[in-house]
PDB file of C-alpha atoms in Angstrom:
ATOM      1  CA  ASN A   1       5.708   4.828 -28.249  1.00  0.00           C
ATOM      2  CA  MET A   2       9.413   4.532 -27.301  1.00  0.00           C
ATOM      3  CA  PRO A   3      11.246   8.039 -26.878  1.00  0.00           C
ATOM      4  CA  LEU A   4      12.690   9.124 -30.071  1.00  0.00           C
ATOM      5  CA  ALA A   5      16.028  10.660 -29.209  1.00  0.00           C
ATOM      6  CA  GLU A   6      16.662  14.042 -30.653  1.00  0.00           C
ATOM      7  CA  VAL A   7      19.934  12.999 -32.442  1.00  0.00           C
ATOM      8  CA  VAL A   8      17.654  11.245 -34.826  1.00  0.00           C
ATOM      9  CA  ILE A   9      15.830  14.359 -35.492  1.00  0.00           C
ATOM     10  CA  ASP A  10      19.355  16.114 -36.094  1.00  0.00           C
ATOM     11  CA  LYS A  11      20.439  13.343 -38.321  1.00  0.00           C
ATOM     12  CA  ALA A  12      17.581  12.823 -40.205  1.00  0.00           C
ATOM     13  CA  GLU A  13      18.637  15.393 -43.036  1.00  0.00           C
ATOM     14  CA  HIS A  14      15.617  14.651 -45.323  1.00  0.00           C
ATOM     15  CA  LEU A  15      12.854  14.270 -42.820  1.00  0.00           C
ATOM     16  CA  LYS A  16       9.861  16.267 -43.714  1.00  0.00           C
ATOM     17  CA  PHE A  17       7.232  14.327 -41.448  1.00  0.00           C
ATOM     18  CA  ILE A  18       6.431  12.104 -38.469  1.00  0.00           C
ATOM     19  CA  ASP A  19       3.401   9.959 -38.120  1.00  0.00           C
ATOM     20  CA  VAL A  20       2.782   9.248 -34.614  1.00  0.00           C
ATOM     21  CA  ALA A  21       0.474   6.111 -33.964  1.00  0.00           C
ATOM     22  CA  PHE A  22      -0.583   7.532 -30.725  1.00  0.00           C
ATOM     23  CA  THR A  23      -2.773  10.298 -29.324  1.00  0.00           C
ATOM     24  CA  GLY A  24       0.203  11.480 -27.000  1.00  0.00           C
ATOM     25  CA  VAL A  25       3.455  13.111 -28.480  1.00  0.00           C
ATOM     26  CA  ASP A  26       5.707  13.545 -25.276  1.00  0.00           C
ATOM     27  CA  HIS A  27       8.093  10.767 -26.510  1.00  0.00           C
ATOM     28  CA  ILE A  28       8.690  12.938 -29.632  1.00  0.00           C
ATOM     29  CA  PRO A  29      11.201  15.819 -29.166  1.00  0.00           C
ATOM     30  CA  MET A  30       8.941  18.275 -30.511  1.00  0.00           C
ATOM     31  CA  GLU A  31      11.016  21.232 -29.911  1.00  0.00           C
ATOM     32  CA  ALA A  32      13.685  19.977 -32.322  1.00  0.00           C
ATOM     33  CA  ALA A  33      11.172  18.936 -34.781  1.00  0.00           C
ATOM     34  CA  ARG A  34       9.782  22.476 -34.611  1.00  0.00           C
ATOM     35  CA  LYS A  35      13.210  24.060 -35.381  1.00  0.00           C
ATOM     36  CA  LYS A  36      13.754  21.811 -38.425  1.00  0.00           C
ATOM     37  CA  GLY A  37      10.187  22.206 -39.840  1.00  0.00           C
ATOM     38  CA  ILE A  38       8.969  18.992 -39.599  1.00  0.00           C
ATOM     39  CA  ALA A  39       5.588  18.367 -39.283  1.00  0.00           C
ATOM     40  CA  VAL A  40       4.228  15.884 -36.685  1.00  0.00           C
ATOM     41  CA  SER A  41       0.691  14.497 -36.583  1.00  0.00           C
ATOM     42  CA  ASN A  42      -0.922  12.156 -34.160  1.00  0.00           C
ATOM     43  CA  ALA A  43      -3.708   9.672 -34.226  1.00  0.00           C
ATOM     44  CA  SER A  44      -6.192  11.557 -31.952  1.00  0.00           C
ATOM     45  CA  GLY A  45      -9.211   9.983 -31.381  1.00  0.00           C
ATOM     46  CA  TYR A  46      -8.502   6.398 -32.166  1.00  0.00           C
ATOM     47  CA  ALA A  47      -9.062   5.165 -28.624  1.00  0.00           C
ATOM     48  CA  THR A  48     -11.454   7.686 -27.181  1.00  0.00           C
ATOM     49  CA  GLN A  49     -14.231   5.070 -26.699  1.00  0.00           C
ATOM     50  CA  ALA A  50     -11.848   2.518 -25.428  1.00  0.00           C
ATOM     51  CA  VAL A  51     -10.226   4.542 -22.814  1.00  0.00           C
ATOM     52  CA  ALA A  52     -13.617   5.982 -21.663  1.00  0.00           C
ATOM     53  CA  GLU A  53     -14.934   2.543 -21.122  1.00  0.00           C
ATOM     54  CA  LEU A  54     -12.032   1.311 -19.017  1.00  0.00           C
ATOM     55  CA  CYS A  55     -12.187   4.223 -16.891  1.00  0.00           C
ATOM     56  CA  VAL A  56     -15.941   3.224 -16.211  1.00  0.00           C
ATOM     57  CA  SER A  57     -14.561  -0.219 -15.514  1.00  0.00           C
ATOM     58  CA  PHE A  58     -12.197   0.755 -13.100  1.00  0.00           C
ATOM     59  CA  MET A  59     -14.920   2.778 -11.211  1.00  0.00           C
ATOM     60  CA  ILE A  60     -17.347  -0.093 -10.895  1.00  0.00           C
ATOM     61  CA  GLN A  61     -14.475  -2.367 -10.155  1.00  0.00           C
ATOM     62  CA  LEU A  62     -13.309  -0.158  -7.252  1.00  0.00           C
ATOM     63  CA  LEU A  63     -16.864   0.788  -6.043  1.00  0.00           C
ATOM     64  CA  ARG A  64     -17.895  -2.869  -6.166  1.00  0.00           C
ATOM     65  CA  ASN A  65     -14.930  -4.181  -4.504  1.00  0.00           C
ATOM     66  CA  VAL A  66     -14.173  -6.826  -7.481  1.00  0.00           C
ATOM     67  CA  ASN A  67     -10.943  -7.803  -6.806  1.00  0.00           C
ATOM     68  CA  LYS A  68     -11.293  -8.202  -3.267  1.00  0.00           C
ATOM     69  CA  THR A  69     -14.464 -10.378  -3.627  1.00  0.00           C
ATOM     70  CA  GLU A  70     -12.778 -12.510  -6.643  1.00  0.00           C
ATOM     71  CA  LYS A  71     -10.044 -13.395  -4.353  1.00  0.00           C
ATOM     72  CA  ARG A  72     -12.821 -14.496  -1.565  1.00  0.00           C
ATOM     73  CA  CYS A  73     -14.514 -16.468  -4.230  1.00  0.00           C
ATOM     74  CA  ARG A  74     -11.621 -18.074  -5.387  1.00  0.00           C
ATOM     75  CA  THR A  75     -10.637 -19.322  -2.000  1.00  0.00           C
ATOM     76  CA  GLY A  76     -14.222 -20.568  -0.936  1.00  0.00           C
ATOM     77  CA  GLY A  77     -15.181 -17.406   1.229  1.00  0.00           C
ATOM     78  CA  THR A  78     -18.092 -15.081   0.999  1.00  0.00           C
ATOM     79  CA  LYS A  79     -18.940 -11.681   0.355  1.00  0.00           C
ATOM     80  CA  ASP A  80     -19.215 -10.382   3.920  1.00  0.00           C
ATOM     81  CA  GLY A  81     -17.872  -7.190   4.780  1.00  0.00           C
ATOM     82  CA  LEU A  82     -17.422  -6.382   1.204  1.00  0.00           C
ATOM     83  CA  ILE A  83     -20.805  -5.069   0.084  1.00  0.00           C
ATOM     84  CA  GLY A  84     -20.022  -2.598  -2.638  1.00  0.00           C
ATOM     85  CA  ASN A  85     -21.577   0.883  -3.789  1.00  0.00           C
ATOM     86  CA  LEU A  86     -23.305   2.082  -7.038  1.00  0.00           C
ATOM     87  CA  LEU A  87     -21.766   4.281  -9.332  1.00  0.00           C
ATOM     88  CA  CYS A  88     -24.919   5.644 -10.071  1.00  0.00           C
ATOM     89  CA  GLY A  89     -25.127   8.915  -7.828  1.00  0.00           C
ATOM     90  CA  LYS A  90     -21.656   9.535  -7.487  1.00  0.00           C
ATOM     91  CA  THR A  91     -19.868  12.751  -8.111  1.00  0.00           C
ATOM     92  CA  VAL A  92     -17.141  12.403 -11.033  1.00  0.00           C
ATOM     93  CA  GLY A  93     -14.509  14.769 -11.379  1.00  0.00           C
ATOM     94  CA  ILE A  94     -12.996  14.815 -14.760  1.00  0.00           C
ATOM     95  CA  VAL A  95      -9.452  16.539 -15.058  1.00  0.00           C
ATOM     96  CA  GLY A  96      -8.791  17.567 -18.536  1.00  0.00           C
ATOM     97  CA  ALA A  97     -11.818  17.865 -20.855  1.00  0.00           C
ATOM     98  CA  GLY A  98     -10.375  17.015 -23.978  1.00  0.00           C
ATOM     99  CA  ALA A  99     -12.267  14.449 -26.236  1.00  0.00           C
ATOM    100  CA  ILE A 100     -11.494  11.179 -23.831  1.00  0.00           C
ATOM    101  CA  GLY A 101     -12.507  13.181 -20.709  1.00  0.00           C
ATOM    102  CA  LYS A 102     -15.696  14.343 -22.371  1.00  0.00           C
ATOM    103  CA  ARG A 103     -16.393  11.008 -23.583  1.00  0.00           C
ATOM    104  CA  THR A 104     -15.829   9.535 -20.000  1.00  0.00           C
ATOM    105  CA  ALA A 105     -17.904  12.385 -18.612  1.00  0.00           C
ATOM    106  CA  ALA A 106     -21.125  11.167 -20.813  1.00  0.00           C
ATOM    107  CA  LEU A 107     -20.643   7.251 -19.936  1.00  0.00           C
ATOM    108  CA  CYS A 108     -20.842   8.706 -16.134  1.00  0.00           C
ATOM    109  CA  LYS A 109     -24.050  10.715 -16.919  1.00  0.00           C
ATOM    110  CA  ALA A 110     -25.659   7.707 -18.558  1.00  0.00           C
ATOM    111  CA  PHE A 111     -25.014   5.834 -15.175  1.00  0.00           C
ATOM    112  CA  GLY A 112     -26.639   8.743 -13.307  1.00  0.00           C
ATOM    113  CA  CYS A 113     -23.527  10.314 -11.760  1.00  0.00           C
ATOM    114  CA  THR A 114     -23.056  14.200 -11.226  1.00  0.00           C
ATOM    115  CA  VAL A 115     -19.765  15.596 -13.463  1.00  0.00           C
ATOM    116  CA  LEU A 116     -17.677  18.100 -12.678  1.00  0.00           C
ATOM    117  CA  ALA A 117     -14.810  18.950 -14.514  1.00  0.00           C
ATOM    118  CA  TYR A 118     -11.362  21.195 -14.614  1.00  0.00           C
ATOM    119  CA  ASN A 119     -10.179  22.593 -17.776  1.00  0.00           C
ATOM    120  CA  ARG A 120      -7.748  25.393 -18.441  1.00  0.00           C
ATOM    121  CA  SER A 121     -10.317  26.400 -21.241  1.00  0.00           C
ATOM    122  CA  LYS A 122     -14.168  26.869 -21.222  1.00  0.00           C
ATOM    123  CA  ILE A 123     -16.206  23.992 -21.321  1.00  0.00           C
ATOM    124  CA  THR A 124     -19.251  23.588 -23.426  1.00  0.00           C
ATOM    125  CA  ASP A 125     -20.617  20.070 -23.000  1.00  0.00           C
ATOM    126  CA  ALA A 126     -23.558  18.932 -22.008  1.00  0.00           C
ATOM    127  CA  SER A 127     -22.040  15.892 -20.161  1.00  0.00           C
ATOM    128  CA  VAL A 128     -20.550  18.254 -17.515  1.00  0.00           C
ATOM    129  CA  ASP A 129     -22.827  19.675 -14.884  1.00  0.00           C
ATOM    130  CA  ARG A 130     -20.202  22.301 -13.654  1.00  0.00           C
ATOM    131  CA  GLN A 131     -16.542  23.654 -14.439  1.00  0.00           C
ATOM    132  CA  VAL A 132     -14.892  24.140 -11.343  1.00  0.00           C
ATOM    133  CA  SER A 133     -11.236  25.004  -9.873  1.00  0.00           C
ATOM    134  CA  LEU A 134      -8.751  21.770  -9.605  1.00  0.00           C
ATOM    135  CA  GLU A 135      -9.061  22.266  -5.641  1.00  0.00           C
ATOM    136  CA  GLU A 136     -12.998  22.114  -5.622  1.00  0.00           C
ATOM    137  CA  LEU A 137     -13.120  19.160  -7.732  1.00  0.00           C
ATOM    138  CA  LEU A 138     -10.860  17.170  -5.582  1.00  0.00           C
ATOM    139  CA  SER A 139     -12.541  17.760  -2.718  1.00  0.00           C
ATOM    140  CA  SER A 140     -15.932  17.339  -3.724  1.00  0.00           C
ATOM    141  CA  ALA A 141     -15.521  14.207  -6.302  1.00  0.00           C
ATOM    142  CA  ASP A 142     -16.247  10.935  -5.060  1.00  0.00           C
ATOM    143  CA  ILE A 143     -14.007   9.609  -7.947  1.00  0.00           C
ATOM    144  CA  VAL A 144     -11.270  11.515  -9.977  1.00  0.00           C
ATOM    145  CA  SER A 145     -10.415  10.676 -13.206  1.00  0.00           C
ATOM    146  CA  LEU A 146      -7.545  12.001 -15.172  1.00  0.00           C
ATOM    147  CA  HIS A 147      -7.521  13.009 -18.677  1.00  0.00           C
ATOM    148  CA  CYS A 148      -4.854  15.599 -19.183  1.00  0.00           C
ATOM    149  CA  PRO A 149      -1.727  15.555 -21.170  1.00  0.00           C
ATOM    150  CA  LEU A 150       1.763  15.061 -19.799  1.00  0.00           C
ATOM    151  CA  THR A 151       3.523  18.605 -19.918  1.00  0.00           C
ATOM    152  CA  GLU A 152       6.393  20.204 -17.497  1.00  0.00           C
ATOM    153  CA  GLU A 153       3.374  22.094 -16.071  1.00  0.00           C
ATOM    154  CA  THR A 154       1.432  18.960 -15.046  1.00  0.00           C
ATOM    155  CA  ARG A 155       4.252  16.533 -14.084  1.00  0.00           C
ATOM    156  CA  GLY A 156       3.865  15.083 -10.712  1.00  0.00           C
ATOM    157  CA  LEU A 157       0.475  17.250 -10.751  1.00  0.00           C
ATOM    158  CA  VAL A 158      -1.260  14.742  -8.250  1.00  0.00           C
ATOM    159  CA  GLY A 159       1.069  14.722  -5.267  1.00  0.00           C
ATOM    160  CA  ARG A 160       0.521  15.076  -1.396  1.00  0.00           C
ATOM    161  CA  LYS A 161      -0.952  18.236  -1.347  1.00  0.00           C
ATOM    162  CA  LEU A 162      -3.598  17.541  -3.833  1.00  0.00           C
ATOM    163  CA  LEU A 163      -4.204  14.190  -2.552  1.00  0.00           C
ATOM    164  CA  ALA A 164      -4.995  15.351   0.822  1.00  0.00           C
ATOM    165  CA  LEU A 165      -7.685  17.496  -0.547  1.00  0.00           C
ATOM    166  CA  MET A 166      -9.484  14.149  -1.619  1.00  0.00           C
ATOM    167  CA  LYS A 167     -12.062  12.425   0.701  1.00  0.00           C
ATOM    168  CA  PRO A 168     -10.929   9.527   2.310  1.00  0.00           C
ATOM    169  CA  THR A 169     -13.973   7.384   0.449  1.00  0.00           C
ATOM    170  CA  ALA A 170     -12.560   8.696  -2.760  1.00  0.00           C
ATOM    171  CA  PHE A 171     -11.181   6.948  -5.866  1.00  0.00           C
ATOM    172  CA  LEU A 172      -8.269   8.121  -8.182  1.00  0.00           C
ATOM    173  CA  ILE A 173      -8.233   6.938 -11.957  1.00  0.00           C
ATOM    174  CA  ASN A 174      -5.329   7.349 -14.178  1.00  0.00           C
ATOM    175  CA  THR A 175      -5.632   6.384 -17.599  1.00  0.00           C
ATOM    176  CA  ALA A 176      -3.491   9.353 -19.251  1.00  0.00           C
ATOM    177  CA  ARG A 177      -0.051   9.223 -18.118  1.00  0.00           C
ATOM    178  CA  GLY A 178       1.877   7.948 -14.978  1.00  0.00           C
ATOM    179  CA  ALA A 179       4.020  10.747 -14.266  1.00  0.00           C
ATOM    180  CA  LEU A 180       0.922  13.025 -13.691  1.00  0.00           C
ATOM    181  CA  VAL A 181       1.019  11.172 -10.224  1.00  0.00           C
ATOM    182  CA  ASP A 182       3.722  11.187  -7.411  1.00  0.00           C
ATOM    183  CA  GLU A 183       3.438   7.430  -6.850  1.00  0.00           C
ATOM    184  CA  LEU A 184       4.897   7.235  -3.538  1.00  0.00           C
ATOM    185  CA  ALA A 185       2.500   9.785  -2.348  1.00  0.00           C
ATOM    186  CA  LEU A 186      -0.292   7.849  -3.757  1.00  0.00           C
ATOM    187  CA  ALA A 187       0.838   4.456  -2.441  1.00  0.00           C
ATOM    188  CA  GLU A 188       1.330   6.181   1.034  1.00  0.00           C
ATOM    189  CA  ALA A 189      -2.325   7.479   0.749  1.00  0.00           C
ATOM    190  CA  LEU A 190      -3.848   4.263  -0.190  1.00  0.00           C
ATOM    191  CA  GLY A 191      -1.554   2.412   2.622  1.00  0.00           C
ATOM    192  CA  GLN A 192      -2.600   5.200   5.524  1.00  0.00           C
ATOM    193  CA  GLY A 193      -6.371   4.960   4.429  1.00  0.00           C
ATOM    194  CA  ARG A 194      -6.387   8.739   3.495  1.00  0.00           C
ATOM    195  CA  LEU A 195      -7.923   7.461  -0.192  1.00  0.00           C
ATOM    196  CA  ALA A 196     -10.173   4.505  -0.769  1.00  0.00           C
ATOM    197  CA  GLY A 197      -8.559   3.215  -3.891  1.00  0.00           C
ATOM    198  CA  ALA A 198      -7.119   3.961  -7.279  1.00  0.00           C
ATOM    199  CA  GLY A 199      -7.544   2.449 -10.789  1.00  0.00           C
ATOM    200  CA  LEU A 200      -4.236   2.767 -12.920  1.00  0.00           C
ATOM    201  CA  ASP A 201      -3.652   1.913 -16.457  1.00  0.00           C
ATOM    202  CA  VAL A 202      -0.442   4.081 -16.576  1.00  0.00           C
ATOM    203  CA  LEU A 203       2.832   4.187 -14.647  1.00  0.00           C
ATOM    204  CA  THR A 204       5.727   6.605 -14.456  1.00  0.00           C
ATOM    205  CA  GLN A 205       8.103   3.794 -15.727  1.00  0.00           C
ATOM    206  CA  GLU A 206       6.399   1.070 -17.943  1.00  0.00           C
ATOM    207  CA  PRO A 207       6.981  -2.058 -17.402  1.00  0.00           C
ATOM    208  CA  PRO A 208       7.536  -1.004 -13.624  1.00  0.00           C
ATOM    209  CA  GLU A 209      10.296  -1.998 -11.675  1.00  0.00           C
ATOM    210  CA  PRO A 210       9.821  -4.546  -9.153  1.00  0.00           C
ATOM    211  CA  GLY A 211      10.112  -1.910  -6.259  1.00  0.00           C
ATOM    212  CA  ASN A 212       7.315   0.397  -7.606  1.00  0.00           C
ATOM    213  CA  PRO A 213       5.229   1.173  -4.184  1.00  0.00           C
ATOM    214  CA  LEU A 214       1.973   0.904  -6.138  1.00  0.00           C
ATOM    215  CA  LEU A 215       2.371  -2.574  -7.146  1.00  0.00           C
ATOM    216  CA  SER A 216       1.789  -3.657  -3.539  1.00  0.00           C
ATOM    217  CA  ALA A 217      -0.678  -0.704  -2.611  1.00  0.00           C
ATOM    218  CA  GLN A 218      -3.882  -1.686  -0.915  1.00  0.00           C
ATOM    219  CA  ASN A 219      -7.041  -1.390  -3.309  1.00  0.00           C
ATOM    220  CA  CYS A 220      -5.372  -0.567  -6.358  1.00  0.00           C
ATOM    221  CA  VAL A 221      -6.210  -2.111  -9.619  1.00  0.00           C
ATOM    222  CA  ILE A 222      -3.289  -1.807 -12.008  1.00  0.00           C
ATOM    223  CA  THR A 223      -3.472  -2.897 -15.855  1.00  0.00           C
ATOM    224  CA  PRO A 224      -0.124  -2.452 -18.242  1.00  0.00           C
ATOM    225  CA  HIS A 225      -1.049   0.597 -20.541  1.00  0.00           C
ATOM    226  CA  VAL A 226      -4.028  -1.023 -22.466  1.00  0.00           C
ATOM    227  CA  ALA A 227      -6.934   1.184 -22.063  1.00  0.00           C
ATOM    228  CA  TRP A 228      -6.335   1.708 -25.839  1.00  0.00           C
ATOM    229  CA  ALA A 229      -5.931  -1.922 -26.793  1.00  0.00           C
ATOM    230  CA  ALA A 230      -9.286  -3.028 -28.155  1.00  0.00           C
ATOM    231  CA  LYS A 231      -9.597  -4.574 -31.803  1.00  0.00           C
ATOM    232  CA  GLU A 232     -11.728  -1.917 -32.750  1.00  0.00           C
ATOM    233  CA  ALA A 233      -9.599   1.079 -31.582  1.00  0.00           C
ATOM    234  CA  ARG A 234      -6.708  -0.686 -33.281  1.00  0.00           C
ATOM    235  CA  GLU A 235      -8.399  -0.846 -36.515  1.00  0.00           C
ATOM    236  CA  ARG A 236      -9.341   2.874 -36.262  1.00  0.00           C
ATOM    237  CA  LEU A 237      -5.708   3.748 -35.524  1.00  0.00           C
ATOM    238  CA  ILE A 238      -4.294   2.184 -38.791  1.00  0.00           C
ATOM    239  CA  ARG A 239      -6.933   3.980 -40.605  1.00  0.00           C
ATOM    240  CA  ILE A 240      -6.197   7.385 -39.082  1.00  0.00           C
ATOM    241  CA  VAL A 241      -2.208   7.062 -39.484  1.00  0.00           C
ATOM    242  CA  ALA A 242      -2.840   6.045 -43.222  1.00  0.00           C
ATOM    243  CA  GLU A 243      -5.119   8.732 -43.741  1.00  0.00           C
ATOM    244  CA  ASN A 244      -2.605  11.151 -42.064  1.00  0.00           C
ATOM    245  CA  LEU A 245       0.259  10.116 -44.316  1.00  0.00           C
ATOM    246  CA  ARG A 246      -2.076  10.595 -47.490  1.00  0.00           C
ATOM    247  CA  ARG A 247      -3.173  13.856 -46.582  1.00  0.00           C
ATOM    248  CA  TYR A 248       0.357  15.051 -45.921  1.00  0.00           C
ATOM    249  CA  GLN A 249       1.257  13.534 -49.210  1.00  0.00           C
ATOM    250  CA  GLU A 250      -1.676  16.016 -50.820  1.00  0.00           C
ATOM    251  CA  GLY A 251      -0.479  18.900 -49.124  1.00  0.00           C
ATOM    252  CA  ARG A 252      -3.456  18.791 -46.798  1.00  0.00           C
ATOM    253  CA  PRO A 253      -2.212  17.634 -43.521  1.00  0.00           C
ATOM    254  CA  GLN A 254      -4.459  16.720 -40.553  1.00  0.00           C
ATOM    255  CA  ASN A 255      -4.121  15.957 -36.877  1.00  0.00           C
ATOM    256  CA  VAL A 256      -1.026  18.337 -36.836  1.00  0.00           C
ATOM    257  CA  VAL A 257       0.427  19.002 -33.377  1.00  0.00           C
ATOM    258  CA  SER A 258       3.466  20.513 -34.706  1.00  0.00           C
TER     259      SER A 258
END
């Protein structure tokens, strides 16, 4: 998923098809591909379950103080002051109700959560209790989970203004794209106790620079973009990419994003 330079598209005179082995295509110069009539397919759906499961894992880790209690245990400490909370009964807000957002919603419903969702188009999914505005979702949810694509409209979406709407007891989960979040604003909110915690699988720069403020932020669980990295998801990815190519060669392209 390294960025593909636009000059590559310009110079590749015989290029007809780009088969992306990921869901996101924000690393592809899509406009340049469109201008040259180059088809682009992605591997949408390969990691839906894998990402949704990690989202729920983050929720439980944060609610049950897993990082803090583990450190206590390794140093001979106790659970004193670290009694956690259940996921059951919490209100979860899903920002972006695509396939992964909906699957995360379904898993949360199985745990007994109330699920709110914000999406630009109408949601018809049994796992979502109510479709609400972004502002209502942020102010009402105990846990906010980001599942929207990175576009110029969504870049920096969750900054100081929107973070200020969240409950001080709430958690933010991001397994979508790091640049959806203003990292300095999030670190400040965590440090000042205006947000209870965060679970992040993505950052604006990966791997992060040593000075990234989230690396030392309070109650922040960070993983290095591994939400997709399950053996079963990888196998599904390979099958989808191969099928994309076969279908394109037969003149029946699938998973086309351009």
